[in-house]
Amino acid sequence: MRTQRFHSYTPAEGHGLAHDPLNAIVGPRPIAWVGTRSVSGILNLAPFSFFNLFSYEPPVLIFSAVGSKKDTIVNVQETGEFTWNIVTRELAEQMNLSCIEEPVDEFAFAKLSPLTGEVVAAPCVAESPISMECKVLSCEQLRDLDGVLRPTWVVMAQVVRVHIEHELIDEAGVFQAKRLRRVLRAGGPADYYEITEDTLFRMPRPRRG
């Protein structure tokens, strides 16, 4: 039994706080900046903070869209492909602009340049220093424990092409993540974190003996 020093709650009954804490507790989280192209050729760009890499071989990305069925999900279901683009501090404001709900060209609205993928027809963000072209493995609407469909769609995709700016790779051929000023979602209504080199620490895996 938890003591009074804990705020405990059952999610189905509400959290009782000013803002749902879950997306801040499980975070900060990387951002899926997803580029898609509709079957009629219309480009779309949108950020999703429920996202991560889930496998090396094959490389698999998973992200989810919460709320209404967004254009991204429609395009993913109809075309079976998308691009993932990394968000850096320099691109943070433009990423935020691309989450606008109104029916606009997000690339034009955020003053970004679309670049068609080499393997997929979906657009990459030309200004992003890292992009991955992806083909969809599955796109399913979430069901809860009672079997009720929820307004959340979970997309799993395999990475088929990766693009990394040369300046992020050192002379020994090692990718240097510390050269990126990556931005992560930190929960709350508008919170983000930037990863900087001064926050890096290392812990080698333990060995017996």
JSON list of C-alpha atoms in Angstrom, two decimals:
[
{"chain": "A", "resi": 1, "resn": "MET", "atom": "CA", "xyz": [0.00, 0.00, 0.00]},
{"chain": "A", "resi": 2, "resn": "ARG", "atom": "CA", "xyz": [1.41, 3.36, -1.02]},
{"chain": "A", "resi": 3, "resn": "THR", "atom": "CA", "xyz": [1.89, 5.98, 1.67]},
{"chain": "A", "resi": 4, "resn": "GLN", "atom": "CA", "xyz": [0.53, 9.51, 1.69]},
{"chain": "A", "resi": 5, "resn": "ARG", "atom": "CA", "xyz": [3.68, 10.81, 0.01]},
{"chain": "A", "resi": 6, "resn": "PHE", "atom": "CA", "xyz": [2.34, 9.45, -3.31]},
{"chain": "A", "resi": 7, "resn": "HIS", "atom": "CA", "xyz": [-0.42, 10.87, -5.47]},
{"chain": "A", "resi": 8, "resn": "SER", "atom": "CA", "xyz": [-2.06, 7.68, -6.76]},
{"chain": "A", "resi": 9, "resn": "TYR", "atom": "CA", "xyz": [-4.89, 7.43, -9.24]},
{"chain": "A", "resi": 10, "resn": "THR", "atom": "CA", "xyz": [-6.63, 5.11, -11.70]},
{"chain": "A", "resi": 11, "resn": "PRO", "atom": "CA", "xyz": [-6.31, 6.58, -15.24]},
{"chain": "A", "resi": 12, "resn": "ALA", "atom": "CA", "xyz": [-9.84, 5.58, -16.23]},
{"chain": "A", "resi": 13, "resn": "GLU", "atom": "CA", "xyz": [-11.17, 7.63, -13.32]},
{"chain": "A", "resi": 14, "resn": "GLY", "atom": "CA", "xyz": [-9.06, 10.74, -13.97]},
{"chain": "A", "resi": 15, "resn": "HIS", "atom": "CA", "xyz": [-5.73, 11.99, -12.66]},
{"chain": "A", "resi": 16, "resn": "GLY", "atom": "CA", "xyz": [-7.07, 14.79, -10.45]},
{"chain": "A", "resi": 17, "resn": "LEU", "atom": "CA", "xyz": [-4.30, 17.18, -11.47]},
{"chain": "A", "resi": 18, "resn": "ALA", "atom": "CA", "xyz": [-4.22, 20.37, -13.51]},
{"chain": "A", "resi": 19, "resn": "HIS", "atom": "CA", "xyz": [-2.71, 18.51, -16.49]},
{"chain": "A", "resi": 20, "resn": "ASP", "atom": "CA", "xyz": [-2.35, 14.82, -17.34]},
{"chain": "A", "resi": 21, "resn": "PRO", "atom": "CA", "xyz": [1.17, 13.92, -16.10]},
{"chain": "A", "resi": 22, "resn": "LEU", "atom": "CA", "xyz": [1.71, 10.73, -18.13]},
{"chain": "A", "resi": 23, "resn": "ASN", "atom": "CA", "xyz": [3.36, 12.29, -21.17]},
{"chain": "A", "resi": 24, "resn": "ALA", "atom": "CA", "xyz": [5.72, 14.22, -18.90]},
{"chain": "A", "resi": 25, "resn": "ILE", "atom": "CA", "xyz": [6.56, 11.21, -16.71]},
{"chain": "A", "resi": 26, "resn": "VAL", "atom": "CA", "xyz": [7.42, 9.01, -19.69]},
{"chain": "A", "resi": 27, "resn": "GLY", "atom": "CA", "xyz": [9.75, 11.52, -21.26]},
{"chain": "A", "resi": 28, "resn": "PRO", "atom": "CA", "xyz": [11.34, 13.50, -22.61]},
{"chain": "A", "resi": 29, "resn": "ARG", "atom": "CA", "xyz": [10.46, 11.70, -25.83]},
{"chain": "A", "resi": 30, "resn": "PRO", "atom": "CA", "xyz": [11.93, 12.02, -29.33]},
{"chain": "A", "resi": 31, "resn": "ILE", "atom": "CA", "xyz": [9.67, 13.58, -31.92]},
{"chain": "A", "resi": 32, "resn": "ALA", "atom": "CA", "xyz": [8.45, 11.89, -35.08]},
{"chain": "A", "resi": 33, "resn": "TRP", "atom": "CA", "xyz": [8.41, 14.68, -37.66]},
{"chain": "A", "resi": 34, "resn": "VAL", "atom": "CA", "xyz": [6.51, 12.76, -40.32]},
{"chain": "A", "resi": 35, "resn": "GLY", "atom": "CA", "xyz": [6.34, 13.65, -43.99]},
{"chain": "A", "resi": 36, "resn": "THR", "atom": "CA", "xyz": [3.69, 12.02, -46.18]},
{"chain": "A", "resi": 37, "resn": "ARG", "atom": "CA", "xyz": [2.22, 12.42, -49.67]},
{"chain": "A", "resi": 38, "resn": "SER", "atom": "CA", "xyz": [-1.46, 11.70, -50.38]},
{"chain": "A", "resi": 39, "resn": "VAL", "atom": "CA", "xyz": [-2.52, 9.50, -53.28]},
{"chain": "A", "resi": 40, "resn": "SER", "atom": "CA", "xyz": [-3.47, 12.71, -55.11]},
{"chain": "A", "resi": 41, "resn": "GLY", "atom": "CA", "xyz": [0.00, 14.18, -54.52]},
{"chain": "A", "resi": 42, "resn": "ILE", "atom": "CA", "xyz": [-0.71, 16.60, -51.66]},
{"chain": "A", "resi": 43, "resn": "LEU", "atom": "CA", "xyz": [2.20, 16.90, -49.22]},
{"chain": "A", "resi": 44, "resn": "ASN", "atom": "CA", "xyz": [1.75, 16.78, -45.46]},
{"chain": "A", "resi": 45, "resn": "LEU", "atom": "CA", "xyz": [4.11, 17.33, -42.54]},
{"chain": "A", "resi": 46, "resn": "ALA", "atom": "CA", "xyz": [3.26, 16.84, -38.87]},
{"chain": "A", "resi": 47, "resn": "PRO", "atom": "CA", "xyz": [5.04, 16.14, -35.54]},
{"chain": "A", "resi": 48, "resn": "PHE", "atom": "CA", "xyz": [4.11, 13.29, -33.18]},
{"chain": "A", "resi": 49, "resn": "SER", "atom": "CA", "xyz": [5.64, 12.89, -29.71]},
{"chain": "A", "resi": 50, "resn": "PHE", "atom": "CA", "xyz": [4.53, 9.30, -29.06]},
{"chain": "A", "resi": 51, "resn": "PHE", "atom": "CA", "xyz": [7.43, 7.81, -31.00]},
{"chain": "A", "resi": 52, "resn": "ASN", "atom": "CA", "xyz": [10.60, 5.71, -30.80]},
{"chain": "A", "resi": 53, "resn": "LEU", "atom": "CA", "xyz": [12.95, 3.21, -32.47]},
{"chain": "A", "resi": 54, "resn": "PHE", "atom": "CA", "xyz": [12.05, -0.36, -31.56]},
{"chain": "A", "resi": 55, "resn": "SER", "atom": "CA", "xyz": [14.45, -2.62, -33.46]},
{"chain": "A", "resi": 56, "resn": "TYR", "atom": "CA", "xyz": [17.90, -2.75, -35.08]},
{"chain": "A", "resi": 57, "resn": "GLU", "atom": "CA", "xyz": [17.44, -5.60, -37.56]},
{"chain": "A", "resi": 58, "resn": "PRO", "atom": "CA", "xyz": [15.29, -4.73, -39.27]},
{"chain": "A", "resi": 59, "resn": "PRO", "atom": "CA", "xyz": [15.26, -1.09, -38.14]},
{"chain": "A", "resi": 60, "resn": "VAL", "atom": "CA", "xyz": [11.68, -0.36, -37.03]},
{"chain": "A", "resi": 61, "resn": "LEU", "atom": "CA", "xyz": [10.08, 2.93, -35.98]},
{"chain": "A", "resi": 62, "resn": "ILE", "atom": "CA", "xyz": [6.75, 3.20, -34.16]},
{"chain": "A", "resi": 63, "resn": "PHE", "atom": "CA", "xyz": [4.65, 6.32, -33.69]},
{"chain": "A", "resi": 64, "resn": "SER", "atom": "CA", "xyz": [1.05, 7.01, -32.78]},
{"chain": "A", "resi": 65, "resn": "ALA", "atom": "CA", "xyz": [-1.44, 9.73, -33.62]},
{"chain": "A", "resi": 66, "resn": "VAL", "atom": "CA", "xyz": [-3.85, 10.64, -30.83]},
{"chain": "A", "resi": 67, "resn": "GLY", "atom": "CA", "xyz": [-7.19, 12.38, -31.28]},
{"chain": "A", "resi": 68, "resn": "SER", "atom": "CA", "xyz": [-8.86, 12.58, -34.66]},
{"chain": "A", "resi": 69, "resn": "LYS", "atom": "CA", "xyz": [-7.76, 10.56, -37.68]},
{"chain": "A", "resi": 70, "resn": "LYS", "atom": "CA", "xyz": [-5.22, 12.97, -39.08]},
{"chain": "A", "resi": 71, "resn": "ASP", "atom": "CA", "xyz": [-4.10, 13.40, -42.70]},
{"chain": "A", "resi": 72, "resn": "THR", "atom": "CA", "xyz": [-0.86, 11.65, -41.79]},
{"chain": "A", "resi": 73, "resn": "ILE", "atom": "CA", "xyz": [-2.69, 8.45, -40.87]},
{"chain": "A", "resi": 74, "resn": "VAL", "atom": "CA", "xyz": [-4.89, 8.57, -43.97]},
{"chain": "A", "resi": 75, "resn": "ASN", "atom": "CA", "xyz": [-1.80, 8.99, -46.16]},
{"chain": "A", "resi": 76, "resn": "VAL", "atom": "CA", "xyz": [0.11, 6.26, -44.33]},
{"chain": "A", "resi": 77, "resn": "GLN", "atom": "CA", "xyz": [-2.78, 3.82, -44.76]},
{"chain": "A", "resi": 78, "resn": "GLU", "atom": "CA", "xyz": [-3.32, 4.65, -48.43]},
{"chain": "A", "resi": 79, "resn": "THR", "atom": "CA", "xyz": [0.32, 4.87, -49.58]},
{"chain": "A", "resi": 80, "resn": "GLY", "atom": "CA", "xyz": [2.13, 2.63, -47.08]},
{"chain": "A", "resi": 81, "resn": "GLU", "atom": "CA", "xyz": [5.07, 4.98, -46.63]},
{"chain": "A", "resi": 82, "resn": "PHE", "atom": "CA", "xyz": [6.38, 8.10, -44.89]},
{"chain": "A", "resi": 83, "resn": "THR", "atom": "CA", "xyz": [9.58, 9.85, -43.88]},
{"chain": "A", "resi": 84, "resn": "TRP", "atom": "CA", "xyz": [10.90, 10.59, -40.40]},
{"chain": "A", "resi": 85, "resn": "ASN", "atom": "CA", "xyz": [12.92, 13.78, -39.94]},
{"chain": "A", "resi": 86, "resn": "ILE", "atom": "CA", "xyz": [14.92, 14.75, -36.88]},
{"chain": "A", "resi": 87, "resn": "VAL", "atom": "CA", "xyz": [14.05, 17.96, -35.02]},
{"chain": "A", "resi": 88, "resn": "THR", "atom": "CA", "xyz": [16.95, 20.14, -33.90]},
{"chain": "A", "resi": 89, "resn": "ARG", "atom": "CA", "xyz": [16.85, 23.33, -31.86]},
{"chain": "A", "resi": 90, "resn": "GLU", "atom": "CA", "xyz": [17.34, 25.35, -35.03]},
{"chain": "A", "resi": 91, "resn": "LEU", "atom": "CA", "xyz": [14.19, 23.74, -36.50]},
{"chain": "A", "resi": 92, "resn": "ALA", "atom": "CA", "xyz": [12.07, 23.66, -33.34]},
{"chain": "A", "resi": 93, "resn": "GLU", "atom": "CA", "xyz": [9.93, 26.68, -34.16]},
{"chain": "A", "resi": 94, "resn": "GLN", "atom": "CA", "xyz": [9.28, 25.40, -37.67]},
{"chain": "A", "resi": 95, "resn": "MET", "atom": "CA", "xyz": [8.36, 21.99, -36.29]},
{"chain": "A", "resi": 96, "resn": "ASN", "atom": "CA", "xyz": [5.88, 23.72, -33.99]},
{"chain": "A", "resi": 97, "resn": "LEU", "atom": "CA", "xyz": [4.38, 25.62, -36.93]},
{"chain": "A", "resi": 98, "resn": "SER", "atom": "CA", "xyz": [3.88, 22.35, -38.80]},
{"chain": "A", "resi": 99, "resn": "CYS", "atom": "CA", "xyz": [1.44, 21.08, -36.15]},
{"chain": "A", "resi": 100, "resn": "ILE", "atom": "CA", "xyz": [-1.17, 23.66, -37.20]},
{"chain": "A", "resi": 101, "resn": "GLU", "atom": "CA", "xyz": [-4.65, 22.12, -37.41]},
{"chain": "A", "resi": 102, "resn": "GLU", "atom": "CA", "xyz": [-5.91, 24.29, -40.28]},
{"chain": "A", "resi": 103, "resn": "PRO", "atom": "CA", "xyz": [-5.81, 22.87, -43.83]},
{"chain": "A", "resi": 104, "resn": "VAL", "atom": "CA", "xyz": [-2.60, 24.48, -45.08]},
{"chain": "A", "resi": 105, "resn": "ASP", "atom": "CA", "xyz": [0.56, 23.37, -46.85]},
{"chain": "A", "resi": 106, "resn": "GLU", "atom": "CA", "xyz": [2.69, 22.76, -43.75]},
{"chain": "A", "resi": 107, "resn": "PHE", "atom": "CA", "xyz": [5.95, 22.95, -45.71]},
{"chain": "A", "resi": 108, "resn": "ALA", "atom": "CA", "xyz": [5.07, 26.37, -47.09]},
{"chain": "A", "resi": 109, "resn": "PHE", "atom": "CA", "xyz": [3.57, 27.58, -43.81]},
{"chain": "A", "resi": 110, "resn": "ALA", "atom": "CA", "xyz": [6.70, 26.63, -41.86]},
{"chain": "A", "resi": 111, "resn": "LYS", "atom": "CA", "xyz": [9.02, 27.84, -44.66]},
{"chain": "A", "resi": 112, "resn": "LEU", "atom": "CA", "xyz": [10.52, 24.40, -45.19]},
{"chain": "A", "resi": 113, "resn": "SER", "atom": "CA", "xyz": [11.63, 22.65, -48.37]},
{"chain": "A", "resi": 114, "resn": "PRO", "atom": "CA", "xyz": [10.16, 19.24, -49.31]},
{"chain": "A", "resi": 115, "resn": "LEU", "atom": "CA", "xyz": [12.60, 16.76, -50.83]},
{"chain": "A", "resi": 116, "resn": "THR", "atom": "CA", "xyz": [11.18, 13.59, -52.38]},
{"chain": "A", "resi": 117, "resn": "GLY", "atom": "CA", "xyz": [12.67, 10.41, -50.96]},
{"chain": "A", "resi": 118, "resn": "GLU", "atom": "CA", "xyz": [14.97, 8.16, -52.97]},
{"chain": "A", "resi": 119, "resn": "VAL", "atom": "CA", "xyz": [12.99, 5.00, -52.16]},
{"chain": "A", "resi": 120, "resn": "VAL", "atom": "CA", "xyz": [9.60, 6.41, -51.16]},
{"chain": "A", "resi": 121, "resn": "ALA", "atom": "CA", "xyz": [7.54, 9.19, -52.74]},
{"chain": "A", "resi": 122, "resn": "ALA", "atom": "CA", "xyz": [6.90, 10.84, -49.37]},
{"chain": "A", "resi": 123, "resn": "PRO", "atom": "CA", "xyz": [8.75, 14.13, -48.75]},
{"chain": "A", "resi": 124, "resn": "CYS", "atom": "CA", "xyz": [11.74, 14.59, -46.47]},
{"chain": "A", "resi": 125, "resn": "VAL", "atom": "CA", "xyz": [12.42, 17.92, -44.76]},
{"chain": "A", "resi": 126, "resn": "ALA", "atom": "CA", "xyz": [15.42, 19.19, -46.72]},
{"chain": "A", "resi": 127, "resn": "GLU", "atom": "CA", "xyz": [16.57, 21.36, -43.81]},
{"chain": "A", "resi": 128, "resn": "SER", "atom": "CA", "xyz": [16.65, 18.44, -41.36]},
{"chain": "A", "resi": 129, "resn": "PRO", "atom": "CA", "xyz": [20.17, 16.97, -40.90]},
{"chain": "A", "resi": 130, "resn": "ILE", "atom": "CA", "xyz": [18.83, 13.42, -40.60]},
{"chain": "A", "resi": 131, "resn": "SER", "atom": "CA", "xyz": [15.93, 11.78, -42.44]},
{"chain": "A", "resi": 132, "resn": "MET", "atom": "CA", "xyz": [14.74, 8.20, -42.70]},
{"chain": "A", "resi": 133, "resn": "GLU", "atom": "CA", "xyz": [12.53, 6.80, -45.44]},
{"chain": "A", "resi": 134, "resn": "CYS", "atom": "CA", "xyz": [10.06, 4.26, -44.10]},
{"chain": "A", "resi": 135, "resn": "LYS", "atom": "CA", "xyz": [7.63, 1.65, -45.40]},
{"chain": "A", "resi": 136, "resn": "VAL", "atom": "CA", "xyz": [4.64, 0.71, -43.25]},
{"chain": "A", "resi": 137, "resn": "LEU", "atom": "CA", "xyz": [4.43, -2.70, -41.60]},
{"chain": "A", "resi": 138, "resn": "SER", "atom": "CA", "xyz": [1.13, -2.03, -39.84]},
{"chain": "A", "resi": 139, "resn": "CYS", "atom": "CA", "xyz": [-1.26, 0.79, -38.99]},
{"chain": "A", "resi": 140, "resn": "GLU", "atom": "CA", "xyz": [-3.89, -0.15, -36.43]},
{"chain": "A", "resi": 141, "resn": "GLN", "atom": "CA", "xyz": [-6.50, 1.70, -34.44]},
{"chain": "A", "resi": 142, "resn": "LEU", "atom": "CA", "xyz": [-6.05, 1.13, -30.71]},
{"chain": "A", "resi": 143, "resn": "ARG", "atom": "CA", "xyz": [-8.51, -0.96, -28.70]},
{"chain": "A", "resi": 144, "resn": "ASP", "atom": "CA", "xyz": [-8.66, -0.72, -24.91]},
{"chain": "A", "resi": 145, "resn": "LEU", "atom": "CA", "xyz": [-9.09, -3.58, -22.41]},
{"chain": "A", "resi": 146, "resn": "ASP", "atom": "CA", "xyz": [-12.83, -3.57, -23.01]},
{"chain": "A", "resi": 147, "resn": "GLY", "atom": "CA", "xyz": [-12.37, -3.94, -26.76]},
{"chain": "A", "resi": 148, "resn": "VAL", "atom": "CA", "xyz": [-13.51, -0.38, -27.43]},
{"chain": "A", "resi": 149, "resn": "LEU", "atom": "CA", "xyz": [-11.85, 1.39, -30.36]},
{"chain": "A", "resi": 150, "resn": "ARG", "atom": "CA", "xyz": [-10.07, 4.54, -29.26]},
{"chain": "A", "resi": 151, "resn": "PRO", "atom": "CA", "xyz": [-9.13, 7.59, -31.38]},
{"chain": "A", "resi": 152, "resn": "THR", "atom": "CA", "xyz": [-5.47, 6.55, -31.51]},
{"chain": "A", "resi": 153, "resn": "TRP", "atom": "CA", "xyz": [-3.66, 4.98, -34.47]},
{"chain": "A", "resi": 154, "resn": "VAL", "atom": "CA", "xyz": [-0.37, 3.11, -34.01]},
{"chain": "A", "resi": 155, "resn": "VAL", "atom": "CA", "xyz": [2.00, 2.95, -36.98]},
{"chain": "A", "resi": 156, "resn": "MET", "atom": "CA", "xyz": [4.89, 0.50, -37.23]},
{"chain": "A", "resi": 157, "resn": "ALA", "atom": "CA", "xyz": [7.28, 0.90, -40.15]},
{"chain": "A", "resi": 158, "resn": "GLN", "atom": "CA", "xyz": [10.60, -0.42, -41.42]},
{"chain": "A", "resi": 159, "resn": "VAL", "atom": "CA", "xyz": [13.38, 2.02, -42.30]},
{"chain": "A", "resi": 160, "resn": "VAL", "atom": "CA", "xyz": [14.49, 1.46, -45.90]},
{"chain": "A", "resi": 161, "resn": "ARG", "atom": "CA", "xyz": [16.83, 4.43, -46.44]},
{"chain": "A", "resi": 162, "resn": "VAL", "atom": "CA", "xyz": [18.76, 6.72, -44.05]},
{"chain": "A", "resi": 163, "resn": "HIS", "atom": "CA", "xyz": [20.23, 10.17, -44.78]},
{"chain": "A", "resi": 164, "resn": "ILE", "atom": "CA", "xyz": [22.81, 11.75, -42.40]},
{"chain": "A", "resi": 165, "resn": "GLU", "atom": "CA", "xyz": [24.65, 15.03, -43.01]},
{"chain": "A", "resi": 166, "resn": "HIS", "atom": "CA", "xyz": [28.37, 14.38, -43.46]},
{"chain": "A", "resi": 167, "resn": "GLU", "atom": "CA", "xyz": [29.34, 16.87, -40.73]},
{"chain": "A", "resi": 168, "resn": "LEU", "atom": "CA", "xyz": [27.67, 14.60, -38.17]},
{"chain": "A", "resi": 169, "resn": "ILE", "atom": "CA", "xyz": [30.11, 11.77, -38.96]},
{"chain": "A", "resi": 170, "resn": "ASP", "atom": "CA", "xyz": [33.69, 12.05, -37.70]},
{"chain": "A", "resi": 171, "resn": "GLU", "atom": "CA", "xyz": [36.93, 11.07, -39.46]},
{"chain": "A", "resi": 172, "resn": "ALA", "atom": "CA", "xyz": [36.75, 7.56, -37.98]},
{"chain": "A", "resi": 173, "resn": "GLY", "atom": "CA", "xyz": [33.30, 7.02, -39.49]},
{"chain": "A", "resi": 174, "resn": "VAL", "atom": "CA", "xyz": [31.46, 7.34, -36.16]},
{"chain": "A", "resi": 175, "resn": "PHE", "atom": "CA", "xyz": [28.16, 9.20, -35.98]},
{"chain": "A", "resi": 176, "resn": "GLN", "atom": "CA", "xyz": [28.47, 12.02, -33.46]},
{"chain": "A", "resi": 177, "resn": "ALA", "atom": "CA", "xyz": [25.09, 12.61, -31.83]},
{"chain": "A", "resi": 178, "resn": "LYS", "atom": "CA", "xyz": [26.63, 15.33, -29.66]},
{"chain": "A", "resi": 179, "resn": "ARG", "atom": "CA", "xyz": [26.90, 17.56, -32.73]},
{"chain": "A", "resi": 180, "resn": "LEU", "atom": "CA", "xyz": [23.10, 17.66, -32.93]},
{"chain": "A", "resi": 181, "resn": "ARG", "atom": "CA", "xyz": [21.06, 20.00, -30.77]},
{"chain": "A", "resi": 182, "resn": "ARG", "atom": "CA", "xyz": [18.17, 17.54, -30.64]},
{"chain": "A", "resi": 183, "resn": "VAL", "atom": "CA", "xyz": [14.80, 18.61, -29.31]},
{"chain": "A", "resi": 184, "resn": "LEU", "atom": "CA", "xyz": [12.59, 16.28, -27.26]},
{"chain": "A", "resi": 185, "resn": "ARG", "atom": "CA", "xyz": [8.99, 16.62, -26.09]},
{"chain": "A", "resi": 186, "resn": "ALA", "atom": "CA", "xyz": [8.75, 17.00, -22.31]},
{"chain": "A", "resi": 187, "resn": "GLY", "atom": "CA", "xyz": [4.98, 16.83, -21.75]},
{"chain": "A", "resi": 188, "resn": "GLY", "atom": "CA", "xyz": [2.70, 19.53, -20.44]},
{"chain": "A", "resi": 189, "resn": "PRO", "atom": "CA", "xyz": [0.99, 21.94, -22.80]},
{"chain": "A", "resi": 190, "resn": "ALA", "atom": "CA", "xyz": [4.19, 23.34, -24.34]},
{"chain": "A", "resi": 191, "resn": "ASP", "atom": "CA", "xyz": [7.34, 21.86, -22.75]},
{"chain": "A", "resi": 192, "resn": "TYR", "atom": "CA", "xyz": [10.44, 20.73, -24.67]},
{"chain": "A", "resi": 193, "resn": "TYR", "atom": "CA", "xyz": [14.05, 19.89, -23.85]},
{"chain": "A", "resi": 194, "resn": "GLU", "atom": "CA", "xyz": [17.20, 20.39, -25.87]},
{"chain": "A", "resi": 195, "resn": "ILE", "atom": "CA", "xyz": [19.98, 17.79, -25.60]},
{"chain": "A", "resi": 196, "resn": "THR", "atom": "CA", "xyz": [23.39, 19.40, -25.29]},
{"chain": "A", "resi": 197, "resn": "GLU", "atom": "CA", "xyz": [26.88, 17.91, -24.94]},
{"chain": "A", "resi": 198, "resn": "ASP", "atom": "CA", "xyz": [27.26, 19.12, -21.35]},
{"chain": "A", "resi": 199, "resn": "THR", "atom": "CA", "xyz": [24.46, 16.77, -20.22]},
{"chain": "A", "resi": 200, "resn": "LEU", "atom": "CA", "xyz": [26.22, 13.67, -21.60]},
{"chain": "A", "resi": 201, "resn": "PHE", "atom": "CA", "xyz": [27.47, 10.98, -19.21]},
{"chain": "A", "resi": 202, "resn": "ARG", "atom": "CA", "xyz": [28.66, 7.43, -19.88]},
{"chain": "A", "resi": 203, "resn": "MET", "atom": "CA", "xyz": [28.08, 4.13, -18.08]},
{"chain": "A", "resi": 204, "resn": "PRO", "atom": "CA", "xyz": [29.78, 1.06, -19.60]},
{"chain": "A", "resi": 205, "resn": "ARG", "atom": "CA", "xyz": [27.74, -2.14, -19.27]},
{"chain": "A", "resi": 206, "resn": "PRO", "atom": "CA", "xyz": [28.73, -4.21, -16.22]},
{"chain": "A", "resi": 207, "resn": "ARG", "atom": "CA", "xyz": [30.80, -7.39, -16.53]},
{"chain": "A", "resi": 208, "resn": "ARG", "atom": "CA", "xyz": [31.05, -10.26, -14.11]},
{"chain": "A", "resi": 209, "resn": "GLY", "atom": "CA", "xyz": [34.51, -10.65, -12.56]}
]
